[in-house]
Structures are given as structure tokens and as C-alpha cells.
PDB file of N, CA and C in Angstrom:
ATOM      1  N   MET A   6      -9.797 -11.392 -15.509  1.00  0.00           N
ATOM      2  CA  MET A   6      -9.192 -11.130 -14.227  1.00  0.00           C
ATOM      3  C   MET A   6      -9.339  -9.638 -13.915  1.00  0.00           C
ATOM      4  N   LYS A   7      -9.814  -9.361 -12.713  1.00  0.00           N
ATOM      5  CA  LYS A   7     -10.004  -7.981 -12.293  1.00  0.00           C
ATOM      6  C   LYS A   7      -8.711  -7.458 -11.674  1.00  0.00           C
ATOM      7  N   LEU A   8      -8.294  -6.306 -12.129  1.00  0.00           N
ATOM      8  CA  LEU A   8      -7.065  -5.698 -11.622  1.00  0.00           C
ATOM      9  C   LEU A   8      -7.374  -4.859 -10.385  1.00  0.00           C
ATOM     10  N   PRO A   9      -6.442  -4.772  -9.454  1.00  0.00           N
ATOM     11  CA  PRO A   9      -6.674  -4.010  -8.225  1.00  0.00           C
ATOM     12  C   PRO A   9      -6.812  -2.511  -8.489  1.00  0.00           C
ATOM     13  N   ASP A  10      -7.673  -1.882  -7.708  1.00  0.00           N
ATOM     14  CA  ASP A  10      -7.860  -0.435  -7.785  1.00  0.00           C
ATOM     15  C   ASP A  10      -7.004   0.203  -6.694  1.00  0.00           C
ATOM     16  N   CYS A  11      -5.722   0.281  -6.948  1.00  0.00           N
ATOM     17  CA  CYS A  11      -4.756   0.767  -5.969  1.00  0.00           C
ATOM     18  C   CYS A  11      -3.867   1.813  -6.642  1.00  0.00           C
ATOM     19  N   PRO A  12      -3.558   2.906  -5.949  1.00  0.00           N
ATOM     20  CA  PRO A  12      -2.696   3.920  -6.569  1.00  0.00           C
ATOM     21  C   PRO A  12      -1.258   3.454  -6.779  1.00  0.00           C
ATOM     22  N   PHE A  13      -0.863   2.361  -6.141  1.00  0.00           N
ATOM     23  CA  PHE A  13       0.507   1.870  -6.268  1.00  0.00           C
ATOM     24  C   PHE A  13       0.633   0.702  -7.239  1.00  0.00           C
ATOM     25  N   PHE A  14      -0.485   0.204  -7.753  1.00  0.00           N
ATOM     26  CA  PHE A  14      -0.450  -0.915  -8.695  1.00  0.00           C
ATOM     27  C   PHE A  14      -0.136  -0.388 -10.090  1.00  0.00           C
ATOM     28  N   HIS A  15       0.819  -1.018 -10.758  1.00  0.00           N
ATOM     29  CA  HIS A  15       1.212  -0.603 -12.105  1.00  0.00           C
ATOM     30  C   HIS A  15       1.006  -1.775 -13.054  1.00  0.00           C
ATOM     31  N   HIS A  16       0.281  -1.521 -14.137  1.00  0.00           N
ATOM     32  CA  HIS A  16       0.033  -2.540 -15.150  1.00  0.00           C
ATOM     33  C   HIS A  16       0.372  -1.955 -16.510  1.00  0.00           C
ATOM     34  N   ASP A  17       1.266  -2.613 -17.222  1.00  0.00           N
ATOM     35  CA  ASP A  17       1.691  -2.159 -18.537  1.00  0.00           C
ATOM     36  C   ASP A  17       1.558  -3.324 -19.504  1.00  0.00           C
ATOM     37  N   ALA A  18       0.735  -3.156 -20.513  1.00  0.00           N
ATOM     38  CA  ALA A  18       0.529  -4.205 -21.508  1.00  0.00           C
ATOM     39  C   ALA A  18       0.915  -3.684 -22.885  1.00  0.00           C
ATOM     40  N   PHE A  19       2.089  -3.150 -23.015  1.00  0.00           N
ATOM     41  CA  PHE A  19       2.551  -2.571 -24.263  1.00  0.00           C
ATOM     42  C   PHE A  19       3.032  -3.666 -25.205  1.00  0.00           C
ATOM     43  N   ARG A  20       2.430  -3.745 -26.378  1.00  0.00           N
ATOM     44  CA  ARG A  20       2.794  -4.681 -27.442  1.00  0.00           C
ATOM     45  C   ARG A  20       2.850  -6.132 -26.974  1.00  0.00           C
ATOM     46  N   GLY A  21       1.868  -6.504 -26.170  1.00  0.00           N
ATOM     47  CA  GLY A  21       1.762  -7.897 -25.756  1.00  0.00           C
ATOM     48  C   GLY A  21       2.635  -8.297 -24.588  1.00  0.00           C
ATOM     49  N   ARG A  22       3.514  -7.433 -24.173  1.00  0.00           N
ATOM     50  CA  ARG A  22       4.359  -7.738 -23.018  1.00  0.00           C
ATOM     51  C   ARG A  22       3.668  -7.184 -21.779  1.00  0.00           C
ATOM     52  N   GLU A  23       3.179  -8.076 -20.944  1.00  0.00           N
ATOM     53  CA  GLU A  23       2.401  -7.661 -19.787  1.00  0.00           C
ATOM     54  C   GLU A  23       3.293  -7.585 -18.546  1.00  0.00           C
ATOM     55  N   VAL A  24       3.345  -6.403 -17.951  1.00  0.00           N
ATOM     56  CA  VAL A  24       4.148  -6.175 -16.753  1.00  0.00           C
ATOM     57  C   VAL A  24       3.225  -5.651 -15.662  1.00  0.00           C
ATOM     58  N   MET A  25       3.202  -6.346 -14.525  1.00  0.00           N
ATOM     59  CA  MET A  25       2.424  -5.907 -13.370  1.00  0.00           C
ATOM     60  C   MET A  25       3.361  -5.842 -12.175  1.00  0.00           C
ATOM     61  N   ARG A  26       3.205  -4.784 -11.380  1.00  0.00           N
ATOM     62  CA  ARG A  26       4.049  -4.662 -10.196  1.00  0.00           C
ATOM     63  C   ARG A  26       3.410  -3.712  -9.187  1.00  0.00           C
ATOM     64  N   CYS A  27       3.899  -3.818  -7.973  1.00  0.00           N
ATOM     65  CA  CYS A  27       3.466  -2.940  -6.886  1.00  0.00           C
ATOM     66  C   CYS A  27       4.570  -1.912  -6.671  1.00  0.00           C
ATOM     67  N   ARG A  28       4.264  -0.669  -6.944  1.00  0.00           N
ATOM     68  CA  ARG A  28       5.279   0.377  -6.803  1.00  0.00           C
ATOM     69  C   ARG A  28       5.589   0.694  -5.342  1.00  0.00           C
ATOM     70  N   LEU A  29       4.669   0.369  -4.450  1.00  0.00           N
ATOM     71  CA  LEU A  29       4.926   0.572  -3.028  1.00  0.00           C
ATOM     72  C   LEU A  29       6.017  -0.377  -2.545  1.00  0.00           C
ATOM     73  N   LEU A  30       5.925  -1.641  -2.922  1.00  0.00           N
ATOM     74  CA  LEU A  30       6.953  -2.607  -2.541  1.00  0.00           C
ATOM     75  C   LEU A  30       8.240  -2.384  -3.321  1.00  0.00           C
ATOM     76  N   GLU A  31       8.118  -1.908  -4.538  1.00  0.00           N
ATOM     77  CA  GLU A  31       9.303  -1.616  -5.345  1.00  0.00           C
ATOM     78  C   GLU A  31      10.126  -0.499  -4.706  1.00  0.00           C
ATOM     79  N   ARG A  32       9.437   0.477  -4.144  1.00  0.00           N
ATOM     80  CA  ARG A  32      10.101   1.581  -3.461  1.00  0.00           C
ATOM     81  C   ARG A  32      10.810   1.108  -2.189  1.00  0.00           C
ATOM     82  N   GLN A  33      10.261   0.061  -1.547  1.00  0.00           N
ATOM     83  CA  GLN A  33      10.856  -0.481  -0.327  1.00  0.00           C
ATOM     84  C   GLN A  33      11.941  -1.506  -0.621  1.00  0.00           C
ATOM     85  N   GLY A  34      12.058  -1.933  -1.878  1.00  0.00           N
ATOM     86  CA  GLY A  34      13.058  -2.924  -2.245  1.00  0.00           C
ATOM     87  C   GLY A  34      12.605  -4.351  -2.018  1.00  0.00           C
ATOM     88  N   GLU A  35      11.292  -4.573  -1.908  1.00  0.00           N
ATOM     89  CA  GLU A  35      10.747  -5.905  -1.664  1.00  0.00           C
ATOM     90  C   GLU A  35       9.900  -6.385  -2.838  1.00  0.00           C
ATOM     91  N   HIS A  36      10.181  -5.917  -4.039  1.00  0.00           N
ATOM     92  CA  HIS A  36       9.325  -6.237  -5.177  1.00  0.00           C
ATOM     93  C   HIS A  36       9.392  -7.702  -5.591  1.00  0.00           C
ATOM     94  N   GLU A  37      10.404  -8.451  -5.163  1.00  0.00           N
ATOM     95  CA  GLU A  37      10.487  -9.874  -5.512  1.00  0.00           C
ATOM     96  C   GLU A  37       9.414 -10.680  -4.787  1.00  0.00           C
ATOM     97  N   GLN A  38       8.942 -10.178  -3.647  1.00  0.00           N
ATOM     98  CA  GLN A  38       7.956 -10.906  -2.854  1.00  0.00           C
ATOM     99  C   GLN A  38       6.527 -10.648  -3.317  1.00  0.00           C
ATOM    100  N   TRP A  39       6.326  -9.749  -4.270  1.00  0.00           N
ATOM    101  CA  TRP A  39       4.983  -9.382  -4.691  1.00  0.00           C
ATOM    102  C   TRP A  39       4.404 -10.403  -5.655  1.00  0.00           C
ATOM    103  N   SER A  40       3.107 -10.650  -5.513  1.00  0.00           N
ATOM    104  CA  SER A  40       2.331 -11.411  -6.484  1.00  0.00           C
ATOM    105  C   SER A  40       0.943 -10.781  -6.543  1.00  0.00           C
ATOM    106  N   LEU A  41       0.197 -11.082  -7.579  1.00  0.00           N
ATOM    107  CA  LEU A  41      -1.134 -10.507  -7.740  1.00  0.00           C
ATOM    108  C   LEU A  41      -2.078 -10.988  -6.642  1.00  0.00           C
ATOM    109  N   LYS A  42      -1.838 -12.180  -6.110  1.00  0.00           N
ATOM    110  CA  LYS A  42      -2.663 -12.705  -5.013  1.00  0.00           C
ATOM    111  C   LYS A  42      -2.512 -11.859  -3.749  1.00  0.00           C
ATOM    112  N   LEU A  43      -1.372 -11.242  -3.579  1.00  0.00           N
ATOM    113  CA  LEU A  43      -1.126 -10.408  -2.406  1.00  0.00           C
ATOM    114  C   LEU A  43      -2.034  -9.176  -2.404  1.00  0.00           C
ATOM    115  N   CYS A  44      -2.420  -8.712  -3.566  1.00  0.00           N
ATOM    116  CA  CYS A  44      -3.285  -7.530  -3.668  1.00  0.00           C
ATOM    117  C   CYS A  44      -4.692  -7.787  -3.127  1.00  0.00           C
ATOM    118  N   ALA A  45      -5.130  -9.035  -3.116  1.00  0.00           N
ATOM    119  CA  ALA A  45      -6.478  -9.347  -2.645  1.00  0.00           C
ATOM    120  C   ALA A  45      -6.647  -9.047  -1.158  1.00  0.00           C
ATOM    121  N   SER A  46      -5.593  -9.209  -0.380  1.00  0.00           N
ATOM    122  CA  SER A  46      -5.688  -8.974   1.064  1.00  0.00           C
ATOM    123  C   SER A  46      -4.957  -7.710   1.503  1.00  0.00           C
ATOM    124  N   CYS A  47      -4.539  -6.898   0.568  1.00  0.00           N
ATOM    125  CA  CYS A  47      -3.758  -5.701   0.889  1.00  0.00           C
ATOM    126  C   CYS A  47      -4.673  -4.586   1.421  1.00  0.00           C
ATOM    127  N   PRO A  48      -4.330  -3.984   2.569  1.00  0.00           N
ATOM    128  CA  PRO A  48      -5.159  -2.914   3.123  1.00  0.00           C
ATOM    129  C   PRO A  48      -4.863  -1.523   2.555  1.00  0.00           C
ATOM    130  N   VAL A  49      -3.856  -1.384   1.723  1.00  0.00           N
ATOM    131  CA  VAL A  49      -3.421  -0.061   1.256  1.00  0.00           C
ATOM    132  C   VAL A  49      -4.500   0.676   0.456  1.00  0.00           C
ATOM    133  N   PRO A  50      -5.215   0.061  -0.499  1.00  0.00           N
ATOM    134  CA  PRO A  50      -6.227   0.832  -1.238  1.00  0.00           C
ATOM    135  C   PRO A  50      -7.321   1.407  -0.343  1.00  0.00           C
ATOM    136  N   SER A  51      -7.801   0.634   0.631  1.00  0.00           N
ATOM    137  CA  SER A  51      -8.848   1.155   1.513  1.00  0.00           C
ATOM    138  C   SER A  51      -8.300   2.223   2.456  1.00  0.00           C
ATOM    139  N   VAL A  52      -7.055   2.083   2.889  1.00  0.00           N
ATOM    140  CA  VAL A  52      -6.446   3.096   3.758  1.00  0.00           C
ATOM    141  C   VAL A  52      -6.313   4.417   3.017  1.00  0.00           C
ATOM    142  N   VAL A  53      -5.873   4.380   1.779  1.00  0.00           N
ATOM    143  CA  VAL A  53      -5.700   5.609   0.994  1.00  0.00           C
ATOM    144  C   VAL A  53      -7.055   6.257   0.703  1.00  0.00           C
ATOM    145  N   ARG A  54      -8.075   5.454   0.412  1.00  0.00           N
ATOM    146  CA  ARG A  54      -9.410   5.992   0.127  1.00  0.00           C
ATOM    147  C   ARG A  54     -10.071   6.580   1.365  1.00  0.00           C
ATOM    148  N   GLU A  55      -9.978   5.892   2.507  1.00  0.00           N
ATOM    149  CA  GLU A  55     -10.735   6.270   3.697  1.00  0.00           C
ATOM    150  C   GLU A  55      -9.999   7.224   4.633  1.00  0.00           C
ATOM    151  N   SER A  56      -8.758   7.511   4.379  1.00  0.00           N
ATOM    152  CA  SER A  56      -7.978   8.343   5.296  1.00  0.00           C
ATOM    153  C   SER A  56      -8.395   9.805   5.201  1.00  0.00           C
ATOM    154  N   ASP A  57      -8.429  10.458   6.360  1.00  0.00           N
ATOM    155  CA  ASP A  57      -8.738  11.882   6.381  1.00  0.00           C
ATOM    156  C   ASP A  57      -7.470  12.734   6.437  1.00  0.00           C
ATOM    157  N   CYS A  58      -6.321  12.111   6.330  1.00  0.00           N
ATOM    158  CA  CYS A  58      -5.044  12.818   6.367  1.00  0.00           C
ATOM    159  C   CYS A  58      -4.724  13.374   4.979  1.00  0.00           C
ATOM    160  N   GLU A  59      -4.398  14.648   4.928  1.00  0.00           N
ATOM    161  CA  GLU A  59      -4.081  15.288   3.652  1.00  0.00           C
ATOM    162  C   GLU A  59      -2.659  14.999   3.199  1.00  0.00           C
ATOM    163  N   ALA A  60      -1.766  14.711   4.149  1.00  0.00           N
ATOM    164  CA  ALA A  60      -0.354  14.495   3.837  1.00  0.00           C
ATOM    165  C   ALA A  60       0.056  13.082   4.240  1.00  0.00           C
ATOM    166  N   LEU A  61      -0.718  12.104   3.831  1.00  0.00           N
ATOM    167  CA  LEU A  61      -0.484  10.715   4.211  1.00  0.00           C
ATOM    168  C   LEU A  61       0.667  10.121   3.403  1.00  0.00           C
ATOM    169  N   VAL A  62       1.607   9.506   4.102  1.00  0.00           N
ATOM    170  CA  VAL A  62       2.705   8.777   3.480  1.00  0.00           C
ATOM    171  C   VAL A  62       2.600   7.340   3.968  1.00  0.00           C
ATOM    172  N   VAL A  63       2.559   6.401   3.024  1.00  0.00           N
ATOM    173  CA  VAL A  63       2.337   4.994   3.361  1.00  0.00           C
ATOM    174  C   VAL A  63       3.557   4.179   2.979  1.00  0.00           C
ATOM    175  N   GLU A  64       3.943   3.276   3.859  1.00  0.00           N
ATOM    176  CA  GLU A  64       4.974   2.288   3.569  1.00  0.00           C
ATOM    177  C   GLU A  64       4.361   0.921   3.792  1.00  0.00           C
ATOM    178  N   GLY A  65       4.725  -0.023   2.956  1.00  0.00           N
ATOM    179  CA  GLY A  65       4.199  -1.370   3.098  1.00  0.00           C
ATOM    180  C   GLY A  65       5.305  -2.400   3.086  1.00  0.00           C
ATOM    181  N   HIS A  66       5.109  -3.448   3.835  1.00  0.00           N
ATOM    182  CA  HIS A  66       6.070  -4.542   3.897  1.00  0.00           C
ATOM    183  C   HIS A  66       5.315  -5.861   3.841  1.00  0.00           C
ATOM    184  N   VAL A  67       5.941  -6.865   3.270  1.00  0.00           N
ATOM    185  CA  VAL A  67       5.355  -8.198   3.219  1.00  0.00           C
ATOM    186  C   VAL A  67       5.823  -8.966   4.447  1.00  0.00           C
ATOM    187  N   VAL A  68       4.847  -9.479   5.189  1.00  0.00           N
ATOM    188  CA  VAL A  68       5.125 -10.281   6.377  1.00  0.00           C
ATOM    189  C   VAL A  68       4.447 -11.623   6.187  1.00  0.00           C
ATOM    190  N   ARG A  69       5.154 -12.688   6.489  1.00  0.00           N
ATOM    191  CA  ARG A  69       4.576 -14.029   6.365  1.00  0.00           C
ATOM    192  C   ARG A  69       4.121 -14.510   7.734  1.00  0.00           C
ATOM    193  N   ARG A  70       2.832 -14.840   7.815  1.00  0.00           N
ATOM    194  CA  ARG A  70       2.302 -15.403   9.048  1.00  0.00           C
ATOM    195  C   ARG A  70       2.550 -16.901   9.045  1.00  0.00           C
ATOM    196  N   PHE A  71       3.081 -17.402  10.120  1.00  0.00           N
ATOM    197  CA  PHE A  71       3.419 -18.820  10.277  1.00  0.00           C
ATOM    198  C   PHE A  71       4.388 -19.290   9.204  1.00  0.00           C
ATOM    199  N   GLY A  72       5.061 -18.368   8.547  1.00  0.00           N
ATOM    200  CA  GLY A  72       6.021 -18.718   7.516  1.00  0.00           C
ATOM    201  C   GLY A  72       5.402 -19.108   6.191  1.00  0.00           C
ATOM    202  N   LEU A  73       4.075 -19.064   6.089  1.00  0.00           N
ATOM    203  CA  LEU A  73       3.401 -19.534   4.879  1.00  0.00           C
ATOM    204  C   LEU A  73       2.597 -18.466   4.158  1.00  0.00           C
ATOM    205  N   PHE A  74       1.816 -17.708   4.891  1.00  0.00           N
ATOM    206  CA  PHE A  74       0.831 -16.822   4.279  1.00  0.00           C
ATOM    207  C   PHE A  74       1.346 -15.390   4.206  1.00  0.00           C
ATOM    208  N   PRO A  75       1.668 -14.897   3.012  1.00  0.00           N
ATOM    209  CA  PRO A  75       2.160 -13.514   2.906  1.00  0.00           C
ATOM    210  C   PRO A  75       1.020 -12.509   3.054  1.00  0.00           C
ATOM    211  N   ARG A  76       1.271 -11.467   3.811  1.00  0.00           N
ATOM    212  CA  ARG A  76       0.316 -10.379   4.026  1.00  0.00           C
ATOM    213  C   ARG A  76       1.069  -9.060   3.991  1.00  0.00           C
ATOM    214  N   MET A  77       0.357  -8.023   3.604  1.00  0.00           N
ATOM    215  CA  MET A  77       0.930  -6.675   3.618  1.00  0.00           C
ATOM    216  C   MET A  77       0.664  -6.032   4.972  1.00  0.00           C
ATOM    217  N   THR A  78       1.677  -5.427   5.540  1.00  0.00           N
ATOM    218  CA  THR A  78       1.503  -4.599   6.726  1.00  0.00           C
ATOM    219  C   THR A  78       1.758  -3.157   6.316  1.00  0.00           C
ATOM    220  N   VAL A  79       1.019  -2.254   6.928  1.00  0.00           N
ATOM    221  CA  VAL A  79       1.061  -0.850   6.535  1.00  0.00           C
ATOM    222  C   VAL A  79       1.602  -0.007   7.685  1.00  0.00           C
ATOM    223  N   PHE A  80       2.508   0.880   7.351  1.00  0.00           N
ATOM    224  CA  PHE A  80       3.022   1.875   8.286  1.00  0.00           C
ATOM    225  C   PHE A  80       2.703   3.234   7.677  1.00  0.00           C
ATOM    226  N   ALA A  81       1.941   4.052   8.400  1.00  0.00           N
ATOM    227  CA  ALA A  81       1.503   5.339   7.864  1.00  0.00           C
ATOM    228  C   ALA A  81       2.040   6.488   8.707  1.00  0.00           C
ATOM    229  N   VAL A  82       2.377   7.582   8.026  1.00  0.00           N
ATOM    230  CA  VAL A  82       2.923   8.774   8.671  1.00  0.00           C
ATOM    231  C   VAL A  82       2.212   9.993   8.099  1.00  0.00           C
ATOM    232  N   CYS A  83       1.904  10.937   8.966  1.00  0.00           N
ATOM    233  CA  CYS A  83       1.399  12.233   8.518  1.00  0.00           C
ATOM    234  C   CYS A  83       2.616  13.097   8.226  1.00  0.00           C
ATOM    235  N   ALA A  84       2.815  13.447   6.975  1.00  0.00           N
ATOM    236  CA  ALA A  84       3.993  14.208   6.575  1.00  0.00           C
ATOM    237  C   ALA A  84       3.917  15.669   7.018  1.00  0.00           C
ATOM    238  N   ALA A  85       2.733  16.154   7.347  1.00  0.00           N
ATOM    239  CA  ALA A  85       2.608  17.532   7.808  1.00  0.00           C
ATOM    240  C   ALA A  85       3.202  17.706   9.202  1.00  0.00           C
ATOM    241  N   ARG A  86       3.072  16.688  10.049  1.00  0.00           N
ATOM    242  CA  ARG A  86       3.579  16.751  11.423  1.00  0.00           C
ATOM    243  C   ARG A  86       4.704  15.757  11.696  1.00  0.00           C
ATOM    244  N   PHE A  87       5.048  14.923  10.715  1.00  0.00           N
ATOM    245  CA  PHE A  87       6.047  13.862  10.878  1.00  0.00           C
ATOM    246  C   PHE A  87       5.705  12.985  12.080  1.00  0.00           C
ATOM    247  N   GLN A  88       4.436  12.577  12.117  1.00  0.00           N
ATOM    248  CA  GLN A  88       3.912  11.798  13.228  1.00  0.00           C
ATOM    249  C   GLN A  88       3.412  10.466  12.691  1.00  0.00           C
ATOM    250  N   SER A  89       3.855   9.363  13.307  1.00  0.00           N
ATOM    251  CA  SER A  89       3.351   8.059  12.882  1.00  0.00           C
ATOM    252  C   SER A  89       1.914   7.908  13.365  1.00  0.00           C
ATOM    253  N   LEU A  90       1.105   7.245  12.556  1.00  0.00           N
ATOM    254  CA  LEU A  90      -0.317   7.099  12.852  1.00  0.00           C
ATOM    255  C   LEU A  90      -0.609   5.674  13.304  1.00  0.00           C
ATOM    256  N   ASP A  91      -1.255   5.548  14.460  1.00  0.00           N
ATOM    257  CA  ASP A  91      -1.658   4.225  14.933  1.00  0.00           C
ATOM    258  C   ASP A  91      -2.763   3.661  14.048  1.00  0.00           C
ATOM    259  N   ASP A  92      -3.733   4.514  13.720  1.00  0.00           N
ATOM    260  CA  ASP A  92      -4.806   4.142  12.798  1.00  0.00           C
ATOM    261  C   ASP A  92      -4.606   4.965  11.529  1.00  0.00           C
ATOM    262  N   PRO A  93      -4.163   4.346  10.430  1.00  0.00           N
ATOM    263  CA  PRO A  93      -3.877   5.129   9.221  1.00  0.00           C
ATOM    264  C   PRO A  93      -5.099   5.797   8.604  1.00  0.00           C
ATOM    265  N   ARG A  94      -6.292   5.394   9.007  1.00  0.00           N
ATOM    266  CA  ARG A  94      -7.503   5.994   8.451  1.00  0.00           C
ATOM    267  C   ARG A  94      -7.861   7.320   9.129  1.00  0.00           C
ATOM    268  N   HIS A  95      -7.242   7.605  10.275  1.00  0.00           N
ATOM    269  CA  HIS A  95      -7.580   8.813  11.027  1.00  0.00           C
ATOM    270  C   HIS A  95      -6.305   9.510  11.497  1.00  0.00           C
ATOM    271  N   CYS A  96      -6.177  10.769  11.149  1.00  0.00           N
ATOM    272  CA  CYS A  96      -5.039  11.589  11.582  1.00  0.00           C
ATOM    273  C   CYS A  96      -5.556  12.645  12.557  1.00  0.00           C
ATOM    274  N   PRO A  97      -5.068  12.662  13.791  1.00  0.00           N
ATOM    275  CA  PRO A  97      -5.573  13.648  14.753  1.00  0.00           C
ATOM    276  C   PRO A  97      -5.250  15.095  14.356  1.00  0.00           C
ATOM    277  N   HIS A  98      -4.138  15.314  13.669  1.00  0.00           N
ATOM    278  CA  HIS A  98      -3.759  16.673  13.271  1.00  0.00           C
ATOM    279  C   HIS A  98      -4.634  17.178  12.121  1.00  0.00           C
ATOM    280  N   CYS A  99      -4.801  16.371  11.091  1.00  0.00           N
ATOM    281  CA  CYS A  99      -5.551  16.808   9.906  1.00  0.00           C
ATOM    282  C   CYS A  99      -7.058  16.831  10.152  1.00  0.00           C
ATOM    283  N   ALA A 100      -7.554  16.038  11.097  1.00  0.00           N
ATOM    284  CA  ALA A 100      -8.989  16.002  11.366  1.00  0.00           C
ATOM    285  C   ALA A 100      -9.458  17.259  12.092  1.00  0.00           C
ATOM    286  N   THR A 101      -8.564  17.921  12.815  1.00  0.00           N
ATOM    287  CA  THR A 101      -8.960  19.122  13.555  1.00  0.00           C
ATOM    288  C   THR A 101      -9.000  20.369  12.683  1.00  0.00           C
ATOM    289  N   LYS A 102      -8.473  20.310  11.493  1.00  0.00           N
ATOM    290  CA  LYS A 102      -8.471  21.480  10.597  1.00  0.00           C
ATOM    291  C   LYS A 102      -9.844  21.768  10.066  1.00  0.00           C
TER     292      LYS A 102
END
């Protein structure tokens, strides 16, 4: 099984006890809704990699479409200007520097 390449994914396999969790959802208090399948459709790793914002702060929430399919939604803020970003991959303030 391939593990996600995400800065918020935590995997601990100490002495045979395997613990996997999403620290982004844990910080939001929604860690009970997380599963490894949710990481397959999560936009957070690509947003963090492709963003040109130097002070990017990301929040994620689990939203169920039609009550069945869980998906991650991303809310991004530029911490340098305290401005919410419509497109988390592009920050108008940091791109002009």
C-alpha cells in the first residue's frame, strides 16, 4: 500500500502498532471522519506543492456529497496579509514580490 505524500499525514509503526492519521483534520477536531481512502481525493498535497504563497495556512474539512461520498474541502489564507485565497495555488500578494 502506497502512503500519501502529504505534509499533514502521520504514520507511526513503532513496535508493530500502526497508527495513521491526518494532522490537518486532527487540528480541526474532525479526526474521527478520516480514513486512508479520503487521502486519494484530497487536494491538500497538490495545493501545498503548487502554491506560490510563502505564508500559506491551510484548513481542511470533510464534506459529504449527497450524504455518501466524503471529500476534503480546502480553505486557504495568506498569513502575511491575513487574506483568504479564492485559488489556494496563487496568492496575489506573494506573487508580486
